[in-house]
Structures are given as structure tokens and as C-alpha cells.
């Protein structure tokens, strides 16, 4: 994984990675180089969606399987997550997944303006303690960058089961004139959207509230 100008990422919830299983380790050597996003400016052709912090890659792979004509780019620094994602890509013979093994913010810096149709940020590390809020992924700088890469009419989905992180995110997106929140009624954030794919992580319900889904549009 290349050095990030953002510095090493703080790990939330796990201090040490587990040993990568032999089959996944082999795929890290063979398949990952073939589907890795090359360093430098990212070439985007056709409809492209981005998932930030894909964890084990279940959602990334399932969305890619459902939408074979869409290119899915996923970013994840956690080695076990990347190892699990490459296994999903291989098992489902997906040809439309690209992986950035590293900090999503470094990838985004290399993505051209107005090129991405959808962004997913699902159950990001909550960092619930006030003194750790600065480690949260959702920050005004990231919101600016996401506004830059999204196409007009592009969508961004955020989900969390930590009430304070939901409020935090809503406040910051509502403060940006570059995004509109698409909810009309409570069910729009309380009920998982029809195209959502639940991951094992989400099922653990580690937060302090029921999952909330915020869908924003780039006007
Ligand atoms: C709590 S997990 C959720 C995983 C997955 N989205 C899910 O719902 O199953 C959050 C993930 O975000 C990743 N993450 C944290 N900071 C990140 C960053 N700057 N760029 C990309 N991924 C990041 C973590 O490594 C972790 O795998």
C-alpha cells in the first residue's frame, strides 16, 4: 500500500489484522494487481460508482454483480477487507470492479471532476468520542472533493447506526450548497433503500441506533 499524504490511518475497532487466508493471499498476488487502480490520475470511462471503506467488499461485489455495465471502484486500507473483496470478485467472476488498497482520500484526489455517478459511504468508523470526531471520514474537505467528482444528478449514500454520526453528517451536508438531501419523510431514512445490500458488519448492529440511510443528490 503506498504512503498517504494524509498519514497513517488510525484503526477503529481492531488493532491488528488477522492473518490472510492462503487462498486470499494468493489472490492478493495474482488478481489484485490486475484490478488495482493504477497510481496517478484515474481514467474513468462509462458509468462509474465509488465505494469508500468497503470493509469485506460484500456490498461492492453485490452491486457490481447487479450492474454489470457499471464500473465499481472501491477503496479500503484494511488488508483483510481487500483480501475478502478479491475473493468475492473471483468467486463471482466480476470484471467491473477496481480496487484502491489505501486511503480513499488519496484515490479521490486523482479522480477527474464530474466523472462519478454514485458514491457509497456505508457504516464508516464512528469514532464516537468527541475528542476523536476529527478522525471521522465525513469532513467539509471530503464533502467538497465529493462534490467535485460527482456528476450533476449524481447520488451519494451515507449510512450509520451511530446517532451522533448521522446528525454530524446531515449537518455538514446540509451546510453545503452542493448537495441536496433527498428525504421527504421518516421512512426515507429509516427503511433501507430498495437497492441497499446489507453486510455482515451492518448486521452486527454495533451502534447506538437503528441504521439510518441518508441519500444526497449533487444538483
Ligand atoms: C466499520 S467498517 C464498514 C465496512 C463496510 N462499509 C460495511 O458496511 O460492511 C468501515 C471501513 O472503513 C474503512 N476506512 C476507514 N478510513 C478509511 C479511508 N480513509 N478510506 C477508505 N476506507 C476507510 C475501514 O478500514 C473499515 O473497513
Coordinates of C-alpha atoms and ligand atoms in Angstrom, one line a residue:
X1 CA 0.0 0.0 0.0
X2 CA 1.6 3.4 -1.0
X3 CA 2.3 6.1 1.7
X4 CA -0.6 8.5 2.1
X5 CA -0.1 12.3 2.4
X6 CA -2.9 12.0 5.0
X7 CA -0.5 10.0 7.2
X8 CA -1.2 6.5 8.5
X9 CA -4.9 5.9 9.2
X10 CA -6.0 5.3 12.8
X11 CA -7.6 2.0 13.1
X12 CA -11.0 1.8 14.7
X13 CA -12.1 -1.3 16.5
X14 CA -9.3 -3.6 15.6
X15 CA -5.7 -3.2 16.5
X16 CA -4.1 -6.0 14.5
X17 CA -5.1 -7.5 11.2
X18 CA -5.8 -11.2 11.1
X19 CA -3.6 -13.5 9.0
X20 CA -4.8 -13.5 5.4
X21 CA -6.1 -17.0 4.4
X22 CA -3.8 -18.8 1.9
X23 CA -6.3 -18.6 -0.9
X24 CA -6.9 -14.9 -0.4
X25 CA -3.2 -14.3 -0.1
X26 CA -2.7 -15.9 -3.5
X27 CA -5.4 -13.7 -5.0
X28 CA -3.7 -10.7 -3.5
X29 CA -0.6 -11.7 -5.5
X30 CA -2.4 -12.6 -8.7
X31 CA -5.8 -10.9 -9.1
X32 CA -5.3 -7.7 -7.1
X33 CA -2.6 -6.3 -9.3
X34 CA -4.9 -6.9 -12.3
X35 CA -7.8 -5.0 -10.8
X36 CA -6.0 -2.3 -8.8
X37 CA -6.5 1.3 -9.7
X38 CA -3.1 2.4 -11.1
X39 CA -1.4 5.2 -9.2
X40 CA -1.9 8.7 -10.7
X41 CA -4.8 10.2 -12.5
X42 CA -7.7 7.8 -12.7
X43 CA -9.1 7.1 -16.1
X44 CA -12.9 7.0 -16.0
X45 CA -14.9 5.7 -18.9
X46 CA -18.6 5.0 -18.7
X47 CA -20.9 5.0 -15.7
X48 CA -18.7 4.7 -12.6
X49 CA -19.7 4.3 -8.9
X50 CA -17.3 4.6 -5.9
X51 CA -17.5 2.9 -2.5
X52 CA -15.4 4.3 0.3
X53 CA -14.4 1.9 3.0
X54 CA -15.9 -1.2 1.5
X55 CA -14.9 -3.4 4.5
X56 CA -15.2 -7.1 3.4
X57 CA -16.4 -6.0 -0.1
X58 CA -19.8 -7.7 0.1
X59 CA -21.7 -4.6 -0.9
X60 CA -19.2 -3.7 -3.6
X61 CA -19.3 -7.1 -5.2
X62 CA -23.1 -7.4 -5.0
X63 CA -23.6 -4.0 -6.6
X64 CA -21.1 -4.9 -9.3
X65 CA -22.9 -8.2 -10.0
X66 CA -26.3 -6.4 -10.3
X67 CA -24.9 -3.7 -12.5
X68 CA -22.5 -5.4 -15.0
X69 CA -22.4 -2.3 -17.2
X70 CA -21.3 0.0 -14.4
X71 CA -17.6 0.2 -13.2
X72 CA -17.3 0.0 -9.4
X73 CA -14.3 1.4 -7.8
X74 CA -13.8 0.5 -4.1
X75 CA -11.3 2.0 -1.6
X76 CA -10.3 0.2 1.6
X77 CA -7.0 0.4 3.6
X78 CA -7.6 -2.7 5.7
X79 CA -5.7 -5.7 4.3
X80 CA -8.2 -8.3 5.4
X81 CA -11.0 -6.3 3.8
X82 CA -9.1 -6.1 0.5
X83 CA -8.3 -9.9 0.7
X84 CA -12.0 -10.7 1.2
X85 CA -13.1 -8.4 -1.6
X86 CA -10.7 -10.0 -4.1
X87 CA -12.2 -13.4 -3.1
X88 CA -15.7 -12.1 -3.9
X89 CA -14.5 -10.7 -7.2
X90 CA -13.0 -14.1 -8.2
X91 CA -15.9 -16.2 -6.9
X92 CA -18.5 -14.1 -8.8
X93 CA -16.2 -13.7 -11.8
X94 CA -16.7 -9.9 -11.7
X95 CA -15.0 -7.9 -14.4
X96 CA -16.3 -4.5 -13.4
X97 CA -14.6 -4.0 -10.0
X98 CA -11.4 -1.9 -9.4
X99 CA -9.7 -1.7 -6.0
X100 CA -7.7 1.0 -4.4
X101 CA -5.9 -0.6 -1.4
X102 CA -5.4 2.5 0.7
X103 CA -7.0 5.7 1.9
X104 CA -10.0 6.8 -0.2
X105 CA -8.9 10.4 0.1
X106 CA -5.8 9.7 -2.0
X107 CA -7.8 8.0 -4.6
X108 CA -10.4 10.8 -4.8
X109 CA -7.6 13.4 -5.3
X110 CA -6.8 11.5 -8.5
X111 CA -10.4 11.2 -9.8
X112 CA -11.3 13.7 -12.5
X113 CA -14.0 16.4 -12.0
X114 CA -17.6 15.5 -12.8
X115 CA -16.9 11.8 -13.5
X116 CA -18.7 9.7 -10.9
X117 CA -22.4 8.8 -10.8
X118 CA -22.8 7.3 -7.3
X119 CA -20.8 7.3 -4.1
X120 CA -21.4 4.9 -1.1
X121 CA -20.1 5.6 2.4
X122 CA -21.7 2.8 4.5
X123 CA -21.2 2.4 8.2
X124 CA -17.9 4.3 8.4
X125 CA -15.9 4.1 11.5
X126 CA -17.9 6.1 14.0
X127 CA -15.3 7.5 16.3
X128 CA -18.0 8.3 18.9
X129 CA -15.8 10.1 21.4
X130 CA -15.8 13.9 20.9
X131 CA -12.0 14.1 21.0
X132 CA -11.9 11.6 18.1
X133 CA -14.5 13.3 15.9
X134 CA -11.7 14.9 13.8
X135 CA -10.8 11.3 12.7
X136 CA -14.3 10.9 11.1
X137 CA -14.2 10.5 7.4
X138 CA -17.1 13.0 6.9
X139 CA -15.4 16.4 7.0
X140 CA -16.1 19.5 5.0
X141 CA -13.0 18.9 2.8
X142 CA -14.2 15.5 1.8
X143 CA -17.6 16.8 1.0
X144 CA -16.0 19.4 -1.3
X145 CA -14.0 16.7 -3.0
X146 CA -17.0 14.5 -3.5
X147 CA -19.0 17.4 -4.9
X148 CA -16.1 17.9 -7.4
X149 CA -16.0 14.4 -8.7
X150 CA -19.8 13.8 -8.8
X151 CA -21.8 14.4 -12.0
X152 CA -24.8 16.7 -11.9
X153 CA -27.6 14.5 -10.6
X154 CA -25.1 12.1 -9.1
X155 CA -26.1 10.4 -5.8
X156 CA -24.3 9.8 -2.6
X157 CA -25.4 7.4 0.1
X158 CA -24.3 7.5 3.7
X159 CA -25.4 5.0 6.3
X160 CA -24.6 4.7 10.0
X161 CA -26.1 3.2 13.2
X162 CA -24.5 5.8 15.4
X163 CA -27.0 8.7 16.0
X164 CA -24.3 11.3 16.6
X165 CA -22.5 10.4 13.3
X166 CA -25.9 10.7 11.5
X167 CA -26.5 14.1 12.9
X168 CA -22.9 15.2 12.2
X169 CA -23.1 14.1 8.6
X170 CA -26.5 15.7 8.0
X171 CA -25.3 18.9 9.5
X172 CA -22.3 19.0 7.2
X173 CA -24.1 18.1 4.0
X174 CA -26.9 20.5 4.8
X175 CA -24.3 23.2 5.2
X176 CA -23.0 22.6 1.7
X177 CA -24.9 24.2 -1.2
X178 CA -23.5 21.4 -3.4
X179 CA -25.8 18.6 -2.0
X180 CA -29.5 18.2 -1.5
X181 CA -30.8 15.7 0.9
X182 CA -33.5 13.6 -0.9
X183 CA -35.6 12.6 2.1
X184 CA -39.3 13.6 2.2
X185 CA -40.5 11.5 5.2
X186 CA -39.0 9.5 8.0
X187 CA -39.3 6.2 6.2
X188 CA -36.8 7.6 3.6
X189 CA -34.0 7.4 6.2
X190 CA -35.4 4.6 8.5
X191 CA -36.0 2.0 5.9
X192 CA -33.1 0.6 3.9
X193 CA -33.3 1.8 0.3
X194 CA -34.6 -0.8 -2.2
X195 CA -31.2 -1.2 -3.8
X196 CA -29.2 -1.5 -0.5
X197 CA -27.2 -4.6 0.3
X198 CA -26.8 -5.5 3.9
X199 CA -23.3 -6.6 5.0
X200 CA -22.3 -8.8 7.9
X201 CA -20.8 -5.8 9.6
X202 CA -24.1 -3.9 9.4
X203 CA -26.0 -6.9 10.8
X204 CA -23.8 -6.8 14.0
X205 CA -25.7 -3.6 14.9
X206 CA -22.7 -2.3 16.9
X207 CA -24.0 1.3 17.0
X208 CA -26.4 3.0 19.4
X209 CA -29.4 3.4 17.0
X210 CA -31.2 1.6 14.2
X211 CA -29.4 2.0 10.8
X212 CA -30.1 5.4 9.1
X213 CA -29.6 5.9 5.4
X214 CA -29.0 9.4 4.0
X215 CA -29.2 9.8 0.2
X216 CA -28.0 13.1 -1.2
X217 CA -28.0 14.4 -4.7
X218 CA -25.5 16.6 -6.4
X219 CA -27.7 19.2 -8.1
Ligands
LIG1 C1 -17.0 -0.1 10.1 S1 -16.3 -0.5 8.6 C2 -17.7 -0.7 7.5 C3 -17.4 -1.5 6.3 C4 -18.5 -1.7 5.2 N1 -18.8 -0.4 4.6 C5 -19.7 -2.3 5.7 O1 -20.7 -1.6 5.9 O2 -19.7 -3.5 5.9 C6 -15.5 1.0 8.0 C7 -14.5 0.7 7.0 O3 -13.9 2.0 6.5 C8 -12.6 1.8 6.3 N2 -11.9 3.1 6.3 C9 -11.6 3.9 7.3 N3 -11.0 5.1 6.9 C10 -10.9 5.0 5.5 C11 -10.4 5.8 4.5 N4 -9.8 7.0 4.8 N5 -10.5 5.4 3.2 C12 -11.1 4.2 2.9 N6 -11.6 3.4 3.8 C13 -11.5 3.8 5.1 C14 -12.1 0.9 7.5 O4 -10.9 0.3 7.2 C15 -13.3 0.0 7.6 O5 -13.1 -1.2 6.8

